[in-house]
Amino acid sequence: MNKESGVLKAWEATIRKTQAAKKRANNFLGTMSVAHVDDDDDDSNDDKDNNGRHSGEIYHAERVLPNGDYYKGQWCDNFPHEHGKYLWTDGCMYVGEWHRGKTMGKGRFSWPSGATYEGEFKSGYMDGMGTYTGSNGDTYKGQWIMNLKHGNGVKNFANGDWYEGEWRRGLQEGQGRYQWKNGNHYVGEWKNGEICGKGTFVWTNGNRFEGYWEDGLPKGHGSFKWVDGSFYVGNWSKDPSEQNGTYYPPESSPEANLEWDPQDVYNVDLCDCKICPGEKVSILPSQKKLAVWRSTKSGDGAKPRRVSVDGRVSVGIEKPMDRMRIWDGDESSDFVSRTPIEERDSEDDMLGLHNDDVIPRGVPRIPLKVPRKAKRQGETICKGHKNYELMLNLQLGIRHSVGRPAPAASLDLKSSAFDPKEKVWTKFPPEGSKYTPPHQSCEFKWKDYCPLVFRTLRKLFNVDPADYMISICGNDALRELSSPGKSGSFFYLTNDDRYMIKTIKKAEVKVLLRMLSAYYNHFRAFENTLVTKFYGLHCVKLTGTIQKKVRFIIMGNLFRSDYTIHRRFDLKGSSLGRTTDKPETEIDETTILKDLDLNFLFRLQKSWFQEFCRQIDRDCEFLEQERIMDYSLLVGLHFREISSAGDLIPSGTQSPTGDSEGDGIPRLSRADMDQLLLDPSRWASIKLGLNMPARVEKTIRRNDCEFQLIGEPTGEYYDVVMFFGIIDILQDYDISKKLEHVYKSIQYDPTSISAVDPRQYSKRFRDFIFNIFTDDT
C-alpha cells in the first residue's frame, strides 16, 4: 500500500509539472537538441532489454510514465500486455485485458465525466457485448462494432424512456420497441434513429395506430382504432390536403367520434412523444494514446513512438509535450527533440513512405503506379454536332415532363400505374402549342413511359425536381462519350456528372416495363440495393421523312464524387473475352477494366461486408426471378495514398511494436476516422457502395494459367475509398442469348461464357463476387 501510495503521489506531482512545462516547451523545444543513447551493440545481449529481460518475457510493472500517465499491471516488450490498469493525465482510465499495447478482450473504460463502458474491446475499439453508462444517466447494454451500437441492444434513457431492438451504426434501425415514461409505446420498423416503415403505436388509453411511418409520423396507408371498436382507415399525411380515408363507427354507438379529426393525431396525440437523442462522447477509447518506447536493434538507436490503443501510430500534428515525454522502458526518462527535417523523416517512416518491409509472398515488390490522368470524359454537344437537335429535343421533353403539374403522389401506387400501356405522347411543333414552348429544333413527338411510377421513384430517391431539371435541361450542354458501348448504345453525361443518359433498344424498354413493378417494390423494400437507379424512361420520335425513334433511359452516375476514381472494373465472373482491348500505354483512370484485368481483392469492414453479402443475395434473387442475366458489378477505386512520384503507397498498418500487420482493420486517415467516430451522424455520407473506406490487397496471376480469374494474394495492402453497383440489368434470357449460349458452348468452355441462363448466371456471379470481396478482420 505504501509503495502504491508513493507512486500515486508521484503521478499527481508529475501532472502538476506537466501543466507548467507545456507552456515552456513551446518556446525551447524547437531549438533544443539532446542526443539519445545508442543501443548496446553487444551481440550477446541482442535478445535482452536494458533490465536484462528476454524479449517476450511477461512481468509485473508499476510505472509513472514521463508524460504523466500511470500504469500498473502485466508488461511485455515495453507494452501493456495481458491485464493491467492505465490512467491518463486527463482522468480517463482503462482496467482490463491488453494485447501488446492494444485494449483487447474484456475491460472497463471510464471518463472523467463519470461515464463508463464495461465489456469487450477489439483493437482499441468498444466491440462486442458491452454496457455503456453515460454521465447523464443513460445506459445501453448490447452489441457494439467499432465504438458504435450495432446489433441488438437495450437503452434506458435518464428520463424514463427505453428502447429495445436493433441498432445500426449508433442509431436505432430495423425492428424495435420504444416505450415512453407515460406508458405509450411503439413497436415496428426504424431507420436512422427515427420511426420509419411499418409499425404500431399504442396509447395508454387503448387507442392504437397501425400502418406506415416516415420521419417519426404516420405517412401512407394506415388505420386508427379506438377502444370501443370504431376505426378510421385511409391515406395519412401531415398535409391535410393529402389526408383521405373512411371512418367506421362501432355498432353500439354510431355517433361516437364523429367530431374527430385525423390531424389530431399529429397535433395532439403525438406531440409529446419525442425520441430521446443519444449522448455524444467527447473522446473515444480508440483515440487514447499510450506513452510507450519502441526500441530497435538497428544502428540508428531507439526510436520513440506514441501509439493509440488501437495500435495506430500517431502521425497527426502533435503538441511539443507529445514528442518530448515518451517512456523508454527504463526507470529513467530521456527527453528527445528533433529538427523539423528529422521530424518529417520520422513521419514519413510511420506513414510507410520509406517502408520496404511489405514484401509480397514470394514475389519481389514492384511499386504500383497511379493510372495516367485523363481529360474530362465526353465531347460537349454544341451547335453543329450531329446529335445537337436530339439533345435539344431531349431537354425540352424532360422539362415538359418534370414541370407538368401533378397531384402529390403516394408511395403506394395502384397496379394500373405500371401498365406498359400507361404512356403519354406530346407533340412539339417549332412554333409551340398550348402545352409546349416554341423551339429552334425540328418538330418531334415526345413519349413518357409510366410517368407516375418514375415521378414516384425520383421522390423515393430524394431527387428534387428543380435540381433534376437544372442538371439535364440547364444552360450547360450534355457531353457525349467518345464511343458507343458493346451493345451499340450511346451514353451522354450531364455537365455536373450527376446523371447518365443511355440510348436503349425497344427490347430493353419492354424488359424494363415488364419488371417495373418488381423493380419499384425492390427499391421500397431495400434502400441499400446496389441495383442501378432509373429516373425516367422516354422516347423521341422525329417527324417528317426520317421518322426516327430514339428511346433512352436516365440513370444515376455511380462515379460522381469529389474523389478521383483511379481504377474502374466491370466484373461478371466469366473469363471469355473479359480483358480490356486497350494497350497498356492507352489505359488511363477512365478505362473500364474487366475480370481478367483485376489485380486486387476487396476488404470491407466486418459490418459492411455482412450487409454487402446480404444485399448481393437479395439483388441477385430479384434479377434471377425477373429472368435477367449479363449484368455486372461496376467497381471504382480511389487510392488514398500516392507518392509525389506517382507510386501507390501500401497501407502502413503498424502494430505498437512496429511490426507490419497485414490483417489490421481498414483505416481512413487518422483525422477522418476520429471525426467519423466522434460524430456518428457523419456515417450517413458512407452508404453501401458509396464513399466506402476499405482496403484492397494486390494479387498476382500465375503465368501458367491463362484464364485464372482470381490471382494469388500478395499481402500488399492499399487504403482506398470504394464505389460499386450492379449495372446492365435490362438483358433477359431471350432467344438470341439462348442461341449465343449454344453456339459458344460448342467452341469454348460453357462455364467461361457470359451467355448462360439466369439461375446459373446468378450463382456464378455471386460465387465470384464473394471470392473477391472479404471482411477485413
Short mmCIF file of N, CA and C in Angstrom, two decimals, residues 130-245:
data_model
loop_
_atom_site.label_atom_id
_atom_site.label_comp_id
_atom_site.label_asym_id
_atom_site.label_seq_id
_atom_site.Cartn_x
_atom_site.Cartn_y
_atom_site.Cartn_z
N GLY A 130 -21.27 -5.19 -24.54
CA GLY A 130 -20.81 -4.26 -23.53
C GLY A 130 -21.92 -3.36 -23.03
N THR A 131 -21.66 -2.72 -21.89
CA THR A 131 -22.63 -1.81 -21.27
C THR A 131 -22.00 -0.43 -21.11
N TYR A 132 -22.69 0.56 -21.65
CA TYR A 132 -22.23 1.95 -21.53
C TYR A 132 -23.19 2.70 -20.62
N THR A 133 -22.65 3.38 -19.64
CA THR A 133 -23.44 4.23 -18.74
C THR A 133 -22.97 5.66 -18.92
N GLY A 134 -23.86 6.52 -19.42
CA GLY A 134 -23.50 7.90 -19.70
C GLY A 134 -23.49 8.77 -18.47
N SER A 135 -22.85 9.92 -18.58
CA SER A 135 -22.79 10.84 -17.45
C SER A 135 -24.16 11.42 -17.12
N ASN A 136 -25.09 11.38 -18.09
CA ASN A 136 -26.43 11.91 -17.85
C ASN A 136 -27.40 10.86 -17.31
N GLY A 137 -26.90 9.62 -17.11
CA GLY A 137 -27.73 8.56 -16.56
C GLY A 137 -28.26 7.57 -17.59
N ASP A 138 -28.08 7.84 -18.90
CA ASP A 138 -28.48 6.87 -19.92
C ASP A 138 -27.63 5.61 -19.81
N THR A 139 -28.23 4.45 -20.08
CA THR A 139 -27.46 3.20 -20.13
C THR A 139 -27.81 2.42 -21.39
N TYR A 140 -26.83 1.79 -21.98
CA TYR A 140 -27.05 0.91 -23.13
C TYR A 140 -26.33 -0.40 -22.87
N LYS A 141 -27.06 -1.49 -23.05
CA LYS A 141 -26.47 -2.82 -22.91
C LYS A 141 -26.77 -3.61 -24.16
N GLY A 142 -25.72 -4.02 -24.85
CA GLY A 142 -25.93 -4.76 -26.08
C GLY A 142 -24.67 -4.88 -26.91
N GLN A 143 -24.85 -4.99 -28.22
CA GLN A 143 -23.74 -5.24 -29.14
C GLN A 143 -23.15 -3.94 -29.67
N TRP A 144 -21.83 -3.98 -29.89
CA TRP A 144 -21.07 -2.84 -30.40
C TRP A 144 -20.18 -3.29 -31.56
N ILE A 145 -19.93 -2.38 -32.49
CA ILE A 145 -18.90 -2.57 -33.52
C ILE A 145 -18.20 -1.24 -33.72
N MET A 146 -16.89 -1.21 -33.51
CA MET A 146 -16.06 -0.03 -33.72
C MET A 146 -16.65 1.21 -33.05
N ASN A 147 -16.89 1.09 -31.73
CA ASN A 147 -17.35 2.18 -30.88
C ASN A 147 -18.81 2.57 -31.10
N LEU A 148 -19.53 1.91 -31.98
CA LEU A 148 -20.91 2.27 -32.25
C LEU A 148 -21.85 1.12 -31.90
N LYS A 149 -23.02 1.46 -31.37
CA LYS A 149 -24.05 0.46 -31.09
C LYS A 149 -24.45 -0.16 -32.42
N HIS A 150 -24.36 -1.47 -32.52
CA HIS A 150 -24.62 -2.13 -33.80
C HIS A 150 -25.02 -3.58 -33.50
N GLY A 151 -26.28 -3.90 -33.74
CA GLY A 151 -26.80 -5.23 -33.41
C GLY A 151 -28.01 -5.07 -32.50
N ASN A 152 -28.22 -6.02 -31.62
CA ASN A 152 -29.34 -5.95 -30.67
C ASN A 152 -28.88 -5.32 -29.36
N GLY A 153 -29.74 -4.48 -28.80
CA GLY A 153 -29.39 -3.84 -27.55
C GLY A 153 -30.57 -3.16 -26.89
N VAL A 154 -30.41 -2.86 -25.61
CA VAL A 154 -31.44 -2.18 -24.82
C VAL A 154 -30.86 -0.89 -24.29
N LYS A 155 -31.57 0.21 -24.51
CA LYS A 155 -31.12 1.50 -23.98
C LYS A 155 -32.19 2.07 -23.07
N ASN A 156 -31.79 2.39 -21.83
CA ASN A 156 -32.66 3.05 -20.86
C ASN A 156 -32.23 4.51 -20.75
N PHE A 157 -33.16 5.41 -21.04
CA PHE A 157 -32.86 6.83 -21.00
C PHE A 157 -33.10 7.39 -19.60
N ALA A 158 -32.38 8.46 -19.28
CA ALA A 158 -32.45 9.04 -17.94
C ALA A 158 -33.84 9.57 -17.61
N ASN A 159 -34.63 9.93 -18.63
CA ASN A 159 -35.96 10.49 -18.37
C ASN A 159 -37.04 9.43 -18.17
N GLY A 160 -36.66 8.13 -18.24
CA GLY A 160 -37.61 7.05 -18.03
C GLY A 160 -38.01 6.32 -19.29
N ASP A 161 -37.71 6.85 -20.47
CA ASP A 161 -37.99 6.13 -21.73
C ASP A 161 -37.02 4.96 -21.88
N TRP A 162 -37.39 3.97 -22.70
CA TRP A 162 -36.46 2.90 -23.02
C TRP A 162 -36.73 2.34 -24.42
N TYR A 163 -35.68 1.80 -25.02
CA TYR A 163 -35.77 1.20 -26.35
C TYR A 163 -35.09 -0.17 -26.33
N GLU A 164 -35.74 -1.14 -26.96
CA GLU A 164 -35.15 -2.47 -27.10
C GLU A 164 -35.33 -2.93 -28.53
N GLY A 165 -34.24 -3.27 -29.17
CA GLY A 165 -34.33 -3.71 -30.55
C GLY A 165 -33.01 -3.63 -31.28
N GLU A 166 -33.10 -3.39 -32.59
CA GLU A 166 -31.91 -3.42 -33.45
C GLU A 166 -31.31 -2.02 -33.59
N TRP A 167 -29.97 -2.00 -33.72
CA TRP A 167 -29.20 -0.78 -33.91
C TRP A 167 -28.27 -0.96 -35.10
N ARG A 168 -28.01 0.15 -35.80
CA ARG A 168 -27.03 0.14 -36.88
C ARG A 168 -26.24 1.43 -36.82
N ARG A 169 -24.91 1.28 -36.68
CA ARG A 169 -24.00 2.42 -36.70
C ARG A 169 -24.42 3.51 -35.71
N GLY A 170 -24.80 3.08 -34.52
CA GLY A 170 -25.06 4.02 -33.45
C GLY A 170 -26.48 4.52 -33.34
N LEU A 171 -27.37 4.13 -34.27
CA LEU A 171 -28.75 4.61 -34.26
C LEU A 171 -29.72 3.45 -34.37
N GLN A 172 -30.96 3.66 -33.88
CA GLN A 172 -31.99 2.63 -33.99
C GLN A 172 -32.31 2.40 -35.46
N GLU A 173 -32.24 1.16 -35.89
CA GLU A 173 -32.60 0.82 -37.27
C GLU A 173 -32.95 -0.66 -37.34
N GLY A 174 -34.09 -0.96 -37.97
CA GLY A 174 -34.59 -2.33 -38.01
C GLY A 174 -35.84 -2.43 -37.16
N GLN A 175 -36.04 -3.58 -36.55
CA GLN A 175 -37.20 -3.79 -35.68
C GLN A 175 -36.87 -3.38 -34.25
N GLY A 176 -37.81 -2.68 -33.60
CA GLY A 176 -37.56 -2.29 -32.22
C GLY A 176 -38.80 -1.79 -31.52
N ARG A 177 -38.72 -1.73 -30.20
CA ARG A 177 -39.82 -1.23 -29.36
C ARG A 177 -39.31 -0.06 -28.53
N TYR A 178 -40.05 1.06 -28.60
CA TYR A 178 -39.73 2.25 -27.81
C TYR A 178 -40.90 2.53 -26.89
N GLN A 179 -40.62 2.65 -25.59
CA GLN A 179 -41.68 2.95 -24.63
C GLN A 179 -41.36 4.25 -23.90
N TRP A 180 -42.36 5.15 -23.91
CA TRP A 180 -42.20 6.42 -23.22
C TRP A 180 -42.55 6.26 -21.74
N LYS A 181 -42.08 7.18 -20.92
CA LYS A 181 -42.31 7.09 -19.48
C LYS A 181 -43.78 7.18 -19.12
N ASN A 182 -44.61 7.78 -20.01
CA ASN A 182 -46.05 7.88 -19.74
C ASN A 182 -46.82 6.62 -20.11
N GLY A 183 -46.13 5.59 -20.64
CA GLY A 183 -46.76 4.32 -20.94
C GLY A 183 -47.06 4.10 -22.41
N ASN A 184 -47.07 5.16 -23.23
CA ASN A 184 -47.25 4.99 -24.68
C ASN A 184 -46.07 4.19 -25.23
N HIS A 185 -46.34 3.37 -26.26
CA HIS A 185 -45.22 2.63 -26.86
C HIS A 185 -45.43 2.41 -28.34
N TYR A 186 -44.31 2.21 -29.04
CA TYR A 186 -44.31 1.92 -30.48
C TYR A 186 -43.53 0.64 -30.71
N VAL A 187 -44.07 -0.24 -31.56
CA VAL A 187 -43.39 -1.47 -31.95
C VAL A 187 -43.39 -1.55 -33.47
N GLY A 188 -42.20 -1.62 -34.07
CA GLY A 188 -42.15 -1.70 -35.53
C GLY A 188 -40.79 -1.35 -36.07
N GLU A 189 -40.79 -0.77 -37.27
CA GLU A 189 -39.54 -0.53 -38.00
C GLU A 189 -38.98 0.86 -37.70
N TRP A 190 -37.63 0.93 -37.75
CA TRP A 190 -36.89 2.17 -37.51
C TRP A 190 -35.87 2.38 -38.62
N LYS A 191 -35.47 3.64 -38.79
CA LYS A 191 -34.45 3.96 -39.79
C LYS A 191 -33.72 5.22 -39.35
N ASN A 192 -32.41 5.14 -39.25
CA ASN A 192 -31.57 6.29 -38.88
C ASN A 192 -32.04 6.97 -37.60
N GLY A 193 -32.46 6.16 -36.62
CA GLY A 193 -32.84 6.71 -35.33
C GLY A 193 -34.24 7.27 -35.25
N GLU A 194 -35.04 7.09 -36.31
CA GLU A 194 -36.41 7.59 -36.31
C GLU A 194 -37.38 6.47 -36.67
N ILE A 195 -38.65 6.64 -36.24
CA ILE A 195 -39.69 5.70 -36.61
C ILE A 195 -39.93 5.82 -38.11
N CYS A 196 -39.77 4.73 -38.82
CA CYS A 196 -39.90 4.77 -40.28
C CYS A 196 -40.17 3.36 -40.79
N GLY A 197 -41.25 3.20 -41.55
CA GLY A 197 -41.62 1.88 -42.03
C GLY A 197 -42.97 1.47 -41.44
N LYS A 198 -43.17 0.19 -41.32
CA LYS A 198 -44.44 -0.33 -40.83
C LYS A 198 -44.36 -0.57 -39.33
N GLY A 199 -45.37 -0.10 -38.59
CA GLY A 199 -45.34 -0.28 -37.15
C GLY A 199 -46.66 0.08 -36.49
N THR A 200 -46.73 -0.19 -35.18
CA THR A 200 -47.94 0.04 -34.39
C THR A 200 -47.62 0.93 -33.20
N PHE A 201 -48.43 1.98 -33.04
CA PHE A 201 -48.30 2.89 -31.89
C PHE A 201 -49.51 2.69 -30.99
N VAL A 202 -49.27 2.46 -29.69
CA VAL A 202 -50.37 2.21 -28.75
C VAL A 202 -50.31 3.26 -27.63
N TRP A 203 -51.44 3.94 -27.43
CA TRP A 203 -51.53 4.92 -26.36
C TRP A 203 -52.03 4.25 -25.08
N THR A 204 -51.77 4.87 -23.95
CA THR A 204 -52.18 4.28 -22.67
C THR A 204 -53.68 4.17 -22.53
N ASN A 205 -54.45 4.99 -23.28
CA ASN A 205 -55.91 4.89 -23.21
C ASN A 205 -56.48 3.76 -24.05
N GLY A 206 -55.60 3.00 -24.73
CA GLY A 206 -56.04 1.85 -25.51
C GLY A 206 -56.16 2.11 -26.99
N ASN A 207 -56.19 3.38 -27.41
CA ASN A 207 -56.23 3.69 -28.85
C ASN A 207 -54.92 3.26 -29.50
N ARG A 208 -54.97 2.95 -30.81
CA ARG A 208 -53.77 2.50 -31.48
C ARG A 208 -53.80 2.88 -32.96
N PHE A 209 -52.60 3.09 -33.50
CA PHE A 209 -52.44 3.33 -34.94
C PHE A 209 -51.58 2.22 -35.52
N GLU A 210 -52.05 1.60 -36.59
CA GLU A 210 -51.29 0.56 -37.29
C GLU A 210 -51.13 0.98 -38.74
N GLY A 211 -49.89 1.05 -39.21
CA GLY A 211 -49.67 1.44 -40.60
C GLY A 211 -48.24 1.87 -40.84
N TYR A 212 -48.07 2.73 -41.84
CA TYR A 212 -46.74 3.14 -42.28
C TYR A 212 -46.36 4.50 -41.70
N TRP A 213 -45.05 4.66 -41.46
CA TRP A 213 -44.50 5.87 -40.85
C TRP A 213 -43.35 6.40 -41.69
N GLU A 214 -43.11 7.70 -41.56
CA GLU A 214 -41.96 8.33 -42.21
C GLU A 214 -41.52 9.51 -41.36
N ASP A 215 -40.24 9.58 -41.03
CA ASP A 215 -39.69 10.67 -40.20
C ASP A 215 -40.44 10.83 -38.89
N GLY A 216 -40.83 9.69 -38.28
CA GLY A 216 -41.46 9.74 -36.96
C GLY A 216 -42.94 10.03 -36.96
N LEU A 217 -43.59 10.13 -38.14
CA LEU A 217 -45.02 10.46 -38.22
C LEU A 217 -45.72 9.49 -39.16
N PRO A 218 -47.04 9.24 -38.96
CA PRO A 218 -47.79 8.40 -39.90
C PRO A 218 -47.73 8.97 -41.31
N LYS A 219 -47.43 8.13 -42.28
CA LYS A 219 -47.33 8.56 -43.67
C LYS A 219 -47.64 7.37 -44.57
N GLY A 220 -48.73 7.48 -45.35
CA GLY A 220 -49.13 6.38 -46.21
C GLY A 220 -50.36 5.69 -45.64
N HIS A 221 -50.54 4.45 -46.02
CA HIS A 221 -51.74 3.71 -45.61
C HIS A 221 -51.67 3.33 -44.13
N GLY A 222 -52.80 3.49 -43.43
CA GLY A 222 -52.84 3.13 -42.01
C GLY A 222 -54.24 3.21 -41.46
N SER A 223 -54.40 2.66 -40.25
CA SER A 223 -55.72 2.68 -39.59
C SER A 223 -55.56 3.09 -38.14
N PHE A 224 -56.52 3.91 -37.66
CA PHE A 224 -56.57 4.35 -36.27
C PHE A 224 -57.77 3.66 -35.62
N LYS A 225 -57.53 2.96 -34.50
CA LYS A 225 -58.58 2.19 -33.85
C LYS A 225 -58.81 2.70 -32.43
N TRP A 226 -60.10 2.84 -32.08
CA TRP A 226 -60.48 3.23 -30.73
C TRP A 226 -60.80 1.98 -29.90
N VAL A 227 -60.81 2.17 -28.59
CA VAL A 227 -61.09 1.06 -27.68
C VAL A 227 -62.51 0.53 -27.89
N ASP A 228 -63.44 1.41 -28.29
CA ASP A 228 -64.84 0.99 -28.44
C ASP A 228 -65.09 0.19 -29.72
N GLY A 229 -64.05 -0.02 -30.53
CA GLY A 229 -64.19 -0.84 -31.73
C GLY A 229 -64.30 -0.04 -33.01
N SER A 230 -64.51 1.27 -32.93
CA SER A 230 -64.56 2.09 -34.13
C SER A 230 -63.16 2.26 -34.70
N PHE A 231 -63.07 2.55 -36.01
CA PHE A 231 -61.76 2.74 -36.61
C PHE A 231 -61.86 3.60 -37.86
N TYR A 232 -60.69 4.18 -38.22
CA TYR A 232 -60.57 5.04 -39.40
C TYR A 232 -59.45 4.47 -40.26
N VAL A 233 -59.74 4.26 -41.57
CA VAL A 233 -58.76 3.67 -42.49
C VAL A 233 -58.57 4.62 -43.67
N GLY A 234 -57.31 4.86 -44.05
CA GLY A 234 -57.08 5.72 -45.20
C GLY A 234 -55.62 6.02 -45.44
N ASN A 235 -55.38 7.05 -46.24
CA ASN A 235 -54.02 7.51 -46.53
C ASN A 235 -53.70 8.67 -45.59
N TRP A 236 -52.58 8.56 -44.88
CA TRP A 236 -52.23 9.53 -43.85
C TRP A 236 -51.12 10.46 -44.31
N SER A 237 -51.25 11.72 -43.91
CA SER A 237 -50.22 12.71 -44.20
C SER A 237 -50.41 13.90 -43.28
N LYS A 238 -49.29 14.53 -42.88
CA LYS A 238 -49.41 15.74 -42.06
C LYS A 238 -50.00 16.89 -42.86
N ASP A 239 -49.89 16.82 -44.19
CA ASP A 239 -50.52 17.80 -45.06
C ASP A 239 -52.01 17.45 -45.20
N PRO A 240 -52.92 18.25 -44.66
CA PRO A 240 -54.36 17.91 -44.71
C PRO A 240 -54.88 17.65 -46.11
N SER A 241 -54.28 18.30 -47.12
CA SER A 241 -54.77 18.12 -48.49
C SER A 241 -54.49 16.71 -49.01
N GLU A 242 -53.49 16.03 -48.42
CA GLU A 242 -53.16 14.67 -48.85
C GLU A 242 -53.87 13.61 -48.00
N GLN A 243 -54.51 14.05 -46.91
CA GLN A 243 -55.17 13.12 -46.00
C GLN A 243 -56.54 12.73 -46.56
N ASN A 244 -56.80 11.44 -46.61
CA ASN A 244 -58.14 10.98 -47.00
C ASN A 244 -58.37 9.59 -46.45
N GLY A 245 -59.64 9.28 -46.10
CA GLY A 245 -59.95 7.98 -45.54
C GLY A 245 -61.41 7.86 -45.18
#
